[in-house]
Amino acid sequence: MTISEVASHSALPPTRAARTRHYAMTAPTHFAVEYAINPWMDTSTPVDAGLAWRQWENLRHIYLDLGHSVDLVAPEPGLPDMVYAANGGLLVGGHAIVARFAYPQRAGEADAYAAWMSSRGHQPVQTRHTNEGQGDLLVAGSKILAGHGFRTDPRAHDEIADITGLPVVGLELVDPRFYHLDTALTVLTDDVIAYYPPAFTDTARATLERLFPDAILVTSTDAFVLGLNAVSDGRHVVHPAAATGFAAQLSAAGFEPIGVDLSELLKGGGSVKCCTLEVHS
Ligand code: ARG
């Protein structure tokens, strides 16, 4: 064997490099499960507000300890799902696209996120069709992976391609428990992703297999604890702690998994990624 053959046959995972990230988060000051717009939400389950706060603060401190910056968006009364900041919009390449929510209960969040974008010097643009921000629109290198089927309207995908100038890859979701793309797929690096194949149509699976031949495929056990609702800086992957199988897969692939418990936020159908809006440069 030549040296390069030895290297390619070796069991050593690739070295993963972190890139400093810019995130935005919204404190769970008004978080509660007051309505049910996804199968994870049950209005009869009480939320421990103090615990929700501590879990959210722990997540924020993990990002800060990793050297990332975290902007704070002001939470507003009457908008209990605002804590899921990922849904507020998509910021990429200097473009700031504000969400247009599918359900009236969340519609008011759009103005709050637009105000935050303006305060950061962005000029928020709206889409005519429903888009739930980074819940369904995930930047992978120079592409945008875009979920549809439950929330974001595929017609918004074309609008987003026009606004950003980036190719938008539509991926149709089929299982209501995985109602946003970020519940079924994690972008780990510009060209490595992890996903749960049964959440997608056959066509979407074929697209993912073609674009990401080295993807990590997670099991139902990890998917059903919302394990894929994770945030990667290219090396460290902050993920729901219960997804232990996914953590082992990440380690084997050279990543550093960091498990966190967001049990209270899971009651609203969200976890790590839902609470984190990334500002992509
Ligand atoms: N209760 C919220 C909803 O149903 C949860 C949003 C979770 N966010 C996410 N990025 N998946 O809209």
PDB file of C-alpha atoms and ligand atoms in Angstrom:
ATOM      1  CA  MET A   1       0.000   0.000   0.000  1.00  0.00           C
ATOM      2  CA  THR A   2       1.147   3.560  -0.670  1.00  0.00           C
ATOM      3  CA  ILE A   3       1.092   6.119   2.125  1.00  0.00           C
ATOM      4  CA  SER A   4      -2.079   7.720   0.800  1.00  0.00           C
ATOM      5  CA  GLU A   5      -3.772   4.296   0.605  1.00  0.00           C
ATOM      6  CA  VAL A   6      -2.782   3.636   4.195  1.00  0.00           C
ATOM      7  CA  ALA A   7      -4.255   7.007   5.179  1.00  0.00           C
ATOM      8  CA  SER A   8      -7.532   6.369   3.387  1.00  0.00           C
ATOM      9  CA  HIS A   9      -7.826   2.910   4.964  1.00  0.00           C
ATOM     10  CA  SER A  10      -6.943   4.090   8.415  1.00  0.00           C
ATOM     11  CA  ALA A  11      -9.633   4.149  11.092  1.00  0.00           C
ATOM     12  CA  LEU A  12      -8.655   7.651  12.165  1.00  0.00           C
ATOM     13  CA  PRO A  13     -11.490  10.144  11.669  1.00  0.00           C
ATOM     14  CA  PRO A  14     -10.764  13.418   9.846  1.00  0.00           C
ATOM     15  CA  THR A  15      -9.662  16.427  11.888  1.00  0.00           C
ATOM     16  CA  ARG A  16     -12.550  18.886  12.206  1.00  0.00           C
ATOM     17  CA  ALA A  17     -11.936  22.626  12.400  1.00  0.00           C
ATOM     18  CA  ALA A  18     -14.223  24.969  14.321  1.00  0.00           C
ATOM     19  CA  ARG A  19     -15.157  28.355  12.846  1.00  0.00           C
ATOM     20  CA  THR A  20     -16.243  31.183  15.155  1.00  0.00           C
ATOM     21  CA  ARG A  21     -19.978  31.731  14.816  1.00  0.00           C
ATOM     22  CA  HIS A  22     -22.428  34.536  15.423  1.00  0.00           C
ATOM     23  CA  TYR A  23     -25.697  33.430  16.994  1.00  0.00           C
ATOM     24  CA  ALA A  24     -28.866  35.093  18.247  1.00  0.00           C
ATOM     25  CA  MET A  25     -31.062  33.729  21.012  1.00  0.00           C
ATOM     26  CA  THR A  26     -34.289  34.830  22.692  1.00  0.00           C
ATOM     27  CA  ALA A  27     -34.720  34.204  26.423  1.00  0.00           C
ATOM     28  CA  PRO A  28     -37.639  31.949  27.462  1.00  0.00           C
ATOM     29  CA  THR A  29     -39.094  34.732  29.637  1.00  0.00           C
ATOM     30  CA  HIS A  30     -42.608  34.173  28.252  1.00  0.00           C
ATOM     31  CA  PHE A  31     -42.209  30.530  27.221  1.00  0.00           C
ATOM     32  CA  ALA A  32     -45.208  28.251  27.848  1.00  0.00           C
ATOM     33  CA  VAL A  33     -47.162  25.614  25.960  1.00  0.00           C
ATOM     34  CA  GLU A  34     -50.370  27.581  25.448  1.00  0.00           C
ATOM     35  CA  TYR A  35     -51.451  26.044  22.122  1.00  0.00           C
ATOM     36  CA  ALA A  36     -50.531  22.939  20.130  1.00  0.00           C
ATOM     37  CA  ILE A  37     -49.243  23.453  16.586  1.00  0.00           C
ATOM     38  CA  ASN A  38     -46.975  20.401  16.400  1.00  0.00           C
ATOM     39  CA  PRO A  39     -47.312  16.850  17.800  1.00  0.00           C
ATOM     40  CA  TRP A  40     -44.774  17.480  20.577  1.00  0.00           C
ATOM     41  CA  MET A  41     -46.955  20.142  22.199  1.00  0.00           C
ATOM     42  CA  ASP A  42     -49.469  19.139  24.857  1.00  0.00           C
ATOM     43  CA  THR A  43     -51.134  22.064  26.607  1.00  0.00           C
ATOM     44  CA  SER A  44     -51.894  19.914  29.665  1.00  0.00           C
ATOM     45  CA  THR A  45     -48.171  19.412  30.406  1.00  0.00           C
ATOM     46  CA  PRO A  46     -46.863  22.054  32.795  1.00  0.00           C
ATOM     47  CA  VAL A  47     -43.614  23.806  31.959  1.00  0.00           C
ATOM     48  CA  ASP A  48     -41.124  24.513  34.743  1.00  0.00           C
ATOM     49  CA  ALA A  49     -40.279  28.116  33.864  1.00  0.00           C
ATOM     50  CA  GLY A  50     -37.254  28.303  36.174  1.00  0.00           C
ATOM     51  CA  LEU A  51     -35.792  25.122  34.752  1.00  0.00           C
ATOM     52  CA  ALA A  52     -36.456  26.296  31.177  1.00  0.00           C
ATOM     53  CA  TRP A  53     -34.519  29.453  31.960  1.00  0.00           C
ATOM     54  CA  ARG A  54     -31.571  27.585  33.485  1.00  0.00           C
ATOM     55  CA  GLN A  55     -31.402  25.138  30.570  1.00  0.00           C
ATOM     56  CA  TRP A  56     -31.471  28.000  28.059  1.00  0.00           C
ATOM     57  CA  GLU A  57     -28.780  29.903  29.998  1.00  0.00           C
ATOM     58  CA  ASN A  58     -26.605  26.790  30.033  1.00  0.00           C
ATOM     59  CA  LEU A  59     -26.887  26.568  26.228  1.00  0.00           C
ATOM     60  CA  ARG A  60     -25.972  30.244  25.847  1.00  0.00           C
ATOM     61  CA  HIS A  61     -22.925  29.797  28.080  1.00  0.00           C
ATOM     62  CA  ILE A  62     -21.765  26.775  26.085  1.00  0.00           C
ATOM     63  CA  TYR A  63     -21.688  28.941  22.954  1.00  0.00           C
ATOM     64  CA  LEU A  64     -19.845  31.725  24.774  1.00  0.00           C
ATOM     65  CA  ASP A  65     -17.330  29.263  26.243  1.00  0.00           C
ATOM     66  CA  LEU A  66     -16.683  27.940  22.724  1.00  0.00           C
ATOM     67  CA  GLY A  67     -15.810  31.516  21.701  1.00  0.00           C
ATOM     68  CA  HIS A  68     -18.958  32.283  19.698  1.00  0.00           C
ATOM     69  CA  SER A  69     -20.952  35.503  20.027  1.00  0.00           C
ATOM     70  CA  VAL A  70     -24.582  35.484  21.082  1.00  0.00           C
ATOM     71  CA  ASP A  71     -26.911  38.415  20.415  1.00  0.00           C
ATOM     72  CA  LEU A  72     -30.021  38.643  22.523  1.00  0.00           C
ATOM     73  CA  VAL A  73     -33.397  39.300  20.934  1.00  0.00           C
ATOM     74  CA  ALA A  74     -35.925  40.925  23.284  1.00  0.00           C
ATOM     75  CA  PRO A  75     -38.684  38.437  24.201  1.00  0.00           C
ATOM     76  CA  GLU A  76     -42.238  39.735  23.981  1.00  0.00           C
ATOM     77  CA  PRO A  77     -45.224  38.872  26.144  1.00  0.00           C
ATOM     78  CA  GLY A  78     -47.941  36.921  24.351  1.00  0.00           C
ATOM     79  CA  LEU A  79     -45.423  35.216  22.041  1.00  0.00           C
ATOM     80  CA  PRO A  80     -44.499  32.055  23.991  1.00  0.00           C
ATOM     81  CA  ASP A  81     -42.689  30.395  21.063  1.00  0.00           C
ATOM     82  CA  MET A  82     -40.303  33.326  20.544  1.00  0.00           C
ATOM     83  CA  VAL A  83     -37.639  31.320  22.381  1.00  0.00           C
ATOM     84  CA  TYR A  84     -37.296  29.291  19.162  1.00  0.00           C
ATOM     85  CA  ALA A  85     -35.153  31.991  17.589  1.00  0.00           C
ATOM     86  CA  ALA A  86     -34.163  29.854  14.591  1.00  0.00           C
ATOM     87  CA  ASN A  87     -37.620  30.495  13.180  1.00  0.00           C
ATOM     88  CA  GLY A  88     -37.215  34.272  13.196  1.00  0.00           C
ATOM     89  CA  GLY A  89     -35.601  34.406   9.771  1.00  0.00           C
ATOM     90  CA  LEU A  90     -32.594  33.644   7.624  1.00  0.00           C
ATOM     91  CA  LEU A  91     -29.495  35.844   7.661  1.00  0.00           C
ATOM     92  CA  VAL A  92     -26.921  35.006   5.026  1.00  0.00           C
ATOM     93  CA  GLY A  93     -24.450  37.000   2.956  1.00  0.00           C
ATOM     94  CA  GLY A  94     -25.737  40.310   4.304  1.00  0.00           C
ATOM     95  CA  HIS A  95     -29.360  39.455   3.449  1.00  0.00           C
ATOM     96  CA  ALA A  96     -31.869  39.381   6.273  1.00  0.00           C
ATOM     97  CA  ILE A  97     -35.074  37.555   5.402  1.00  0.00           C
ATOM     98  CA  VAL A  98     -37.720  37.773   8.073  1.00  0.00           C
ATOM     99  CA  ALA A  99     -40.050  34.844   8.765  1.00  0.00           C
ATOM    100  CA  ARG A 100     -43.667  34.687   7.644  1.00  0.00           C
ATOM    101  CA  PHE A 101     -45.208  32.197  10.040  1.00  0.00           C
ATOM    102  CA  ALA A 102     -47.643  29.430   9.089  1.00  0.00           C
ATOM    103  CA  TYR A 103     -49.779  29.742  12.250  1.00  0.00           C
ATOM    104  CA  PRO A 104     -51.452  32.920  13.512  1.00  0.00           C
ATOM    105  CA  GLN A 105     -50.247  32.225  17.065  1.00  0.00           C
ATOM    106  CA  ARG A 106     -46.684  32.971  15.934  1.00  0.00           C
ATOM    107  CA  ALA A 107     -47.367  35.692  13.344  1.00  0.00           C
ATOM    108  CA  GLY A 108     -46.463  38.507  15.752  1.00  0.00           C
ATOM    109  CA  GLU A 109     -42.925  37.194  16.101  1.00  0.00           C
ATOM    110  CA  ALA A 110     -42.076  38.397  12.592  1.00  0.00           C
ATOM    111  CA  ASP A 111     -42.183  42.066  13.651  1.00  0.00           C
ATOM    112  CA  ALA A 112     -40.076  41.359  16.720  1.00  0.00           C
ATOM    113  CA  TYR A 113     -37.386  39.582  14.689  1.00  0.00           C
ATOM    114  CA  ALA A 114     -37.517  42.260  11.973  1.00  0.00           C
ATOM    115  CA  ALA A 115     -36.963  44.927  14.662  1.00  0.00           C
ATOM    116  CA  TRP A 116     -33.949  43.017  15.954  1.00  0.00           C
ATOM    117  CA  MET A 117     -32.547  42.712  12.405  1.00  0.00           C
ATOM    118  CA  SER A 118     -32.974  46.461  11.872  1.00  0.00           C
ATOM    119  CA  SER A 119     -31.301  47.195  15.198  1.00  0.00           C
ATOM    120  CA  ARG A 120     -28.312  45.189  13.937  1.00  0.00           C
ATOM    121  CA  GLY A 121     -28.101  47.340  10.801  1.00  0.00           C
ATOM    122  CA  HIS A 122     -29.808  44.864   8.455  1.00  0.00           C
ATOM    123  CA  GLN A 123     -32.659  45.704   6.129  1.00  0.00           C
ATOM    124  CA  PRO A 124     -35.160  42.927   6.705  1.00  0.00           C
ATOM    125  CA  VAL A 125     -36.979  41.703   3.605  1.00  0.00           C
ATOM    126  CA  GLN A 126     -40.234  39.773   3.616  1.00  0.00           C
ATOM    127  CA  THR A 127     -41.332  36.881   1.473  1.00  0.00           C
ATOM    128  CA  ARG A 128     -44.851  36.687   0.013  1.00  0.00           C
ATOM    129  CA  HIS A 129     -45.106  33.022   0.946  1.00  0.00           C
ATOM    130  CA  THR A 130     -44.694  31.300   4.299  1.00  0.00           C
ATOM    131  CA  ASN A 131     -41.122  30.738   5.467  1.00  0.00           C
ATOM    132  CA  GLU A 132     -40.190  29.716   8.998  1.00  0.00           C
ATOM    133  CA  GLY A 133     -36.606  30.916   8.883  1.00  0.00           C
ATOM    134  CA  GLN A 134     -33.885  28.527   9.902  1.00  0.00           C
ATOM    135  CA  GLY A 135     -36.423  25.993  11.064  1.00  0.00           C
ATOM    136  CA  ASP A 136     -36.657  25.055   7.380  1.00  0.00           C
ATOM    137  CA  LEU A 137     -33.784  26.947   5.729  1.00  0.00           C
ATOM    138  CA  LEU A 138     -30.362  25.566   6.576  1.00  0.00           C
ATOM    139  CA  VAL A 139     -27.200  26.963   5.029  1.00  0.00           C
ATOM    140  CA  ALA A 140     -24.742  24.247   3.958  1.00  0.00           C
ATOM    141  CA  GLY A 141     -21.670  25.793   2.350  1.00  0.00           C
ATOM    142  CA  SER A 142     -22.891  27.801  -0.627  1.00  0.00           C
ATOM    143  CA  LYS A 143     -26.313  26.110  -0.753  1.00  0.00           C
ATOM    144  CA  ILE A 144     -29.516  26.489   1.206  1.00  0.00           C
ATOM    145  CA  LEU A 145     -31.262  23.248   2.159  1.00  0.00           C
ATOM    146  CA  ALA A 146     -34.958  24.035   2.348  1.00  0.00           C
ATOM    147  CA  GLY A 147     -37.651  21.931   3.983  1.00  0.00           C
ATOM    148  CA  HIS A 148     -41.301  21.989   2.968  1.00  0.00           C
ATOM    149  CA  GLY A 149     -44.387  19.916   3.546  1.00  0.00           C
ATOM    150  CA  PHE A 150     -45.535  21.301   6.905  1.00  0.00           C
ATOM    151  CA  ARG A 151     -44.521  24.931   7.367  1.00  0.00           C
ATOM    152  CA  THR A 152     -42.405  26.679   4.721  1.00  0.00           C
ATOM    153  CA  ASP A 153     -44.172  27.032   1.363  1.00  0.00           C
ATOM    154  CA  PRO A 154     -42.030  25.728  -1.532  1.00  0.00           C
ATOM    155  CA  ARG A 155     -42.889  28.941  -3.401  1.00  0.00           C
ATOM    156  CA  ALA A 156     -40.877  30.801  -0.749  1.00  0.00           C
ATOM    157  CA  HIS A 157     -37.852  28.715  -1.797  1.00  0.00           C
ATOM    158  CA  ASP A 158     -37.810  30.537  -5.164  1.00  0.00           C
ATOM    159  CA  GLU A 159     -38.139  33.892  -3.439  1.00  0.00           C
ATOM    160  CA  ILE A 160     -35.219  33.022  -1.160  1.00  0.00           C
ATOM    161  CA  ALA A 161     -33.053  31.923  -4.094  1.00  0.00           C
ATOM    162  CA  ASP A 162     -33.803  35.276  -5.788  1.00  0.00           C
ATOM    163  CA  ILE A 163     -33.020  37.323  -2.679  1.00  0.00           C
ATOM    164  CA  THR A 164     -29.818  35.512  -1.683  1.00  0.00           C
ATOM    165  CA  GLY A 165     -28.537  34.442  -5.115  1.00  0.00           C
ATOM    166  CA  LEU A 166     -27.827  31.011  -3.594  1.00  0.00           C
ATOM    167  CA  PRO A 167     -29.140  27.699  -4.923  1.00  0.00           C
ATOM    168  CA  VAL A 168     -32.017  26.419  -2.796  1.00  0.00           C
ATOM    169  CA  VAL A 169     -32.427  22.638  -2.553  1.00  0.00           C
ATOM    170  CA  GLY A 170     -36.029  21.678  -1.755  1.00  0.00           C
ATOM    171  CA  LEU A 171     -36.481  18.704   0.586  1.00  0.00           C
ATOM    172  CA  GLU A 172     -39.976  17.462   1.306  1.00  0.00           C
ATOM    173  CA  LEU A 173     -40.782  16.248   4.821  1.00  0.00           C
ATOM    174  CA  VAL A 174     -43.410  13.549   5.440  1.00  0.00           C
ATOM    175  CA  ASP A 175     -43.713  12.901   9.192  1.00  0.00           C
ATOM    176  CA  PRO A 176     -45.538  15.533  11.290  1.00  0.00           C
ATOM    177  CA  ARG A 177     -43.209  14.901  14.244  1.00  0.00           C
ATOM    178  CA  PHE A 178     -40.418  16.206  11.996  1.00  0.00           C
ATOM    179  CA  TYR A 179     -42.301  19.280  10.853  1.00  0.00           C
ATOM    180  CA  HIS A 180     -39.284  21.549  10.348  1.00  0.00           C
ATOM    181  CA  LEU A 181     -36.122  20.594   8.451  1.00  0.00           C
ATOM    182  CA  ASP A 182     -34.007  21.277  11.549  1.00  0.00           C
ATOM    183  CA  THR A 183     -35.794  18.475  13.430  1.00  0.00           C
ATOM    184  CA  ALA A 184     -34.599  15.891  10.881  1.00  0.00           C
ATOM    185  CA  LEU A 185     -31.274  17.212   9.566  1.00  0.00           C
ATOM    186  CA  THR A 186     -28.156  18.841  11.050  1.00  0.00           C
ATOM    187  CA  VAL A 187     -25.558  20.689   8.999  1.00  0.00           C
ATOM    188  CA  LEU A 188     -22.212  19.669  10.530  1.00  0.00           C
ATOM    189  CA  THR A 189     -19.749  21.288   8.092  1.00  0.00           C
ATOM    190  CA  ASP A 190     -20.112  22.933   4.697  1.00  0.00           C
ATOM    191  CA  ASP A 191     -20.333  19.483   3.138  1.00  0.00           C
ATOM    192  CA  VAL A 192     -21.173  17.010   5.878  1.00  0.00           C
ATOM    193  CA  ILE A 193     -24.666  16.620   7.266  1.00  0.00           C
ATOM    194  CA  ALA A 194     -26.537  14.172   9.493  1.00  0.00           C
ATOM    195  CA  TYR A 195     -30.169  13.256   8.901  1.00  0.00           C
ATOM    196  CA  TYR A 196     -33.000  10.841   9.613  1.00  0.00           C
ATOM    197  CA  PRO A 197     -34.019   9.336   6.260  1.00  0.00           C
ATOM    198  CA  PRO A 198     -37.621   8.293   7.160  1.00  0.00           C
ATOM    199  CA  ALA A 199     -38.538  11.955   7.723  1.00  0.00           C
ATOM    200  CA  PHE A 200     -38.153  12.626   3.968  1.00  0.00           C
ATOM    201  CA  THR A 201     -39.861  11.635   0.720  1.00  0.00           C
ATOM    202  CA  ASP A 202     -38.018   9.200  -1.540  1.00  0.00           C
ATOM    203  CA  THR A 203     -37.167  12.081  -3.856  1.00  0.00           C
ATOM    204  CA  ALA A 204     -35.674  14.140  -1.027  1.00  0.00           C
ATOM    205  CA  ARG A 205     -33.685  11.118   0.168  1.00  0.00           C
ATOM    206  CA  ALA A 206     -32.271  10.602  -3.310  1.00  0.00           C
ATOM    207  CA  THR A 207     -31.259  14.269  -3.417  1.00  0.00           C
ATOM    208  CA  LEU A 208     -29.532  14.017  -0.024  1.00  0.00           C
ATOM    209  CA  GLU A 209     -27.724  10.812  -1.026  1.00  0.00           C
ATOM    210  CA  ARG A 210     -26.442  12.484  -4.179  1.00  0.00           C
ATOM    211  CA  LEU A 211     -25.337  15.743  -2.514  1.00  0.00           C
ATOM    212  CA  PHE A 212     -24.023  14.286   0.739  1.00  0.00           C
ATOM    213  CA  PRO A 213     -22.597  10.810   0.182  1.00  0.00           C
ATOM    214  CA  ASP A 214     -20.714  11.003   3.508  1.00  0.00           C
ATOM    215  CA  ALA A 215     -23.739  11.899   5.600  1.00  0.00           C
ATOM    216  CA  ILE A 216     -24.300  10.448   9.052  1.00  0.00           C
ATOM    217  CA  LEU A 217     -27.642   8.611   9.125  1.00  0.00           C
ATOM    218  CA  VAL A 218     -29.209   8.596  12.567  1.00  0.00           C
ATOM    219  CA  THR A 219     -31.480   5.979  14.104  1.00  0.00           C
ATOM    220  CA  SER A 220     -35.116   6.432  15.146  1.00  0.00           C
ATOM    221  CA  THR A 221     -34.060   6.348  18.803  1.00  0.00           C
ATOM    222  CA  ASP A 222     -31.956   9.468  18.352  1.00  0.00           C
ATOM    223  CA  ALA A 223     -34.370  11.173  15.971  1.00  0.00           C
ATOM    224  CA  PHE A 224     -37.289  10.737  18.379  1.00  0.00           C
ATOM    225  CA  VAL A 225     -35.505  12.636  21.156  1.00  0.00           C
ATOM    226  CA  LEU A 226     -35.006  15.432  18.595  1.00  0.00           C
ATOM    227  CA  GLY A 227     -31.294  14.563  18.519  1.00  0.00           C
ATOM    228  CA  LEU A 228     -30.809  16.190  15.124  1.00  0.00           C
ATOM    229  CA  ASN A 229     -31.928  19.560  16.424  1.00  0.00           C
ATOM    230  CA  ALA A 230     -28.264  20.372  16.938  1.00  0.00           C
ATOM    231  CA  VAL A 231     -25.788  23.176  16.248  1.00  0.00           C
ATOM    232  CA  SER A 232     -22.291  22.612  14.842  1.00  0.00           C
ATOM    233  CA  ASP A 233     -19.402  25.045  14.566  1.00  0.00           C
ATOM    234  CA  GLY A 234     -17.590  22.597  12.301  1.00  0.00           C
ATOM    235  CA  ARG A 235     -16.010  20.724  15.204  1.00  0.00           C
ATOM    236  CA  HIS A 236     -18.156  20.999  18.340  1.00  0.00           C
ATOM    237  CA  VAL A 237     -21.710  19.753  17.964  1.00  0.00           C
ATOM    238  CA  VAL A 238     -24.114  20.904  20.666  1.00  0.00           C
ATOM    239  CA  HIS A 239     -26.995  18.414  20.680  1.00  0.00           C
ATOM    240  CA  PRO A 240     -29.821  17.103  22.868  1.00  0.00           C
ATOM    241  CA  ALA A 241     -28.047  14.900  25.433  1.00  0.00           C
ATOM    242  CA  ALA A 242     -30.515  12.029  25.121  1.00  0.00           C
ATOM    243  CA  ALA A 243     -29.247  11.336  21.588  1.00  0.00           C
ATOM    244  CA  THR A 244     -26.397   9.140  22.800  1.00  0.00           C
ATOM    245  CA  GLY A 245     -26.155   7.067  19.624  1.00  0.00           C
ATOM    246  CA  PHE A 246     -25.803  10.226  17.543  1.00  0.00           C
ATOM    247  CA  ALA A 247     -23.085  11.427  19.960  1.00  0.00           C
ATOM    248  CA  ALA A 248     -21.129   8.215  19.355  1.00  0.00           C
ATOM    249  CA  GLN A 249     -21.523   8.593  15.574  1.00  0.00           C
ATOM    250  CA  LEU A 250     -20.273  12.178  15.827  1.00  0.00           C
ATOM    251  CA  SER A 251     -17.195  11.153  17.812  1.00  0.00           C
ATOM    252  CA  ALA A 252     -16.410   8.408  15.313  1.00  0.00           C
ATOM    253  CA  ALA A 253     -16.568  11.017  12.546  1.00  0.00           C
ATOM    254  CA  GLY A 254     -14.098  13.323  14.324  1.00  0.00           C
ATOM    255  CA  PHE A 255     -16.563  15.767  15.898  1.00  0.00           C
ATOM    256  CA  GLU A 256     -16.786  16.720  19.575  1.00  0.00           C
ATOM    257  CA  PRO A 257     -20.354  16.133  20.751  1.00  0.00           C
ATOM    258  CA  ILE A 258     -21.609  18.314  23.619  1.00  0.00           C
ATOM    259  CA  GLY A 259     -24.867  16.991  25.047  1.00  0.00           C
ATOM    260  CA  VAL A 260     -27.280  19.417  26.702  1.00  0.00           C
ATOM    261  CA  ASP A 261     -30.593  18.873  28.445  1.00  0.00           C
ATOM    262  CA  LEU A 262     -33.376  21.128  27.157  1.00  0.00           C
ATOM    263  CA  SER A 263     -36.260  19.044  28.508  1.00  0.00           C
ATOM    264  CA  GLU A 264     -38.519  22.055  29.089  1.00  0.00           C
ATOM    265  CA  LEU A 265     -38.052  23.477  25.592  1.00  0.00           C
ATOM    266  CA  LEU A 266     -38.741  20.023  24.128  1.00  0.00           C
ATOM    267  CA  LYS A 267     -42.305  20.401  25.442  1.00  0.00           C
ATOM    268  CA  GLY A 268     -42.836  23.037  22.764  1.00  0.00           C
ATOM    269  CA  GLY A 269     -41.320  20.797  20.094  1.00  0.00           C
ATOM    270  CA  GLY A 270     -37.886  22.367  19.952  1.00  0.00           C
ATOM    271  CA  SER A 271     -34.355  21.924  21.214  1.00  0.00           C
ATOM    272  CA  VAL A 272     -30.837  23.236  20.643  1.00  0.00           C
ATOM    273  CA  LYS A 273     -31.088  24.385  17.021  1.00  0.00           C
ATOM    274  CA  CYS A 274     -34.593  25.779  17.418  1.00  0.00           C
ATOM    275  CA  CYS A 275     -33.268  28.078  20.156  1.00  0.00           C
ATOM    276  CA  THR A 276     -30.370  29.271  17.980  1.00  0.00           C
ATOM    277  CA  LEU A 277     -30.476  31.598  14.985  1.00  0.00           C
ATOM    278  CA  GLU A 278     -27.139  31.730  13.170  1.00  0.00           C
ATOM    279  CA  VAL A 279     -26.069  34.903  11.418  1.00  0.00           C
ATOM    280  CA  HIS A 280     -24.204  33.516   8.397  1.00  0.00           C
ATOM    281  CA  SER A 281     -21.682  35.918   6.928  1.00  0.00           C
TER     282      SER A 281
HETATM  283  N1  ARG B   1     -43.698  25.386  19.042  1.00  0.00           N
HETATM  284  C1  ARG B   1     -42.885  25.824  17.934  1.00  0.00           C
HETATM  285  C2  ARG B   1     -43.651  25.598  16.635  1.00  0.00           C
HETATM  286  O1  ARG B   1     -44.339  24.637  16.503  1.00  0.00           O
HETATM  287  C3  ARG B   1     -41.591  25.090  17.927  1.00  0.00           C
HETATM  288  C4  ARG B   1     -40.631  25.586  16.894  1.00  0.00           C
HETATM  289  C5  ARG B   1     -39.356  24.840  16.880  1.00  0.00           C
HETATM  290  N2  ARG B   1     -38.385  25.462  16.077  1.00  0.00           N
HETATM  291  C6  ARG B   1     -37.621  24.870  15.148  1.00  0.00           C
HETATM  292  N3  ARG B   1     -36.674  25.564  14.598  1.00  0.00           N
HETATM  293  N4  ARG B   1     -37.856  23.631  14.763  1.00  0.00           N
HETATM  294  O2  ARG B   1     -43.581  26.392  15.722  1.00  0.00           O
END
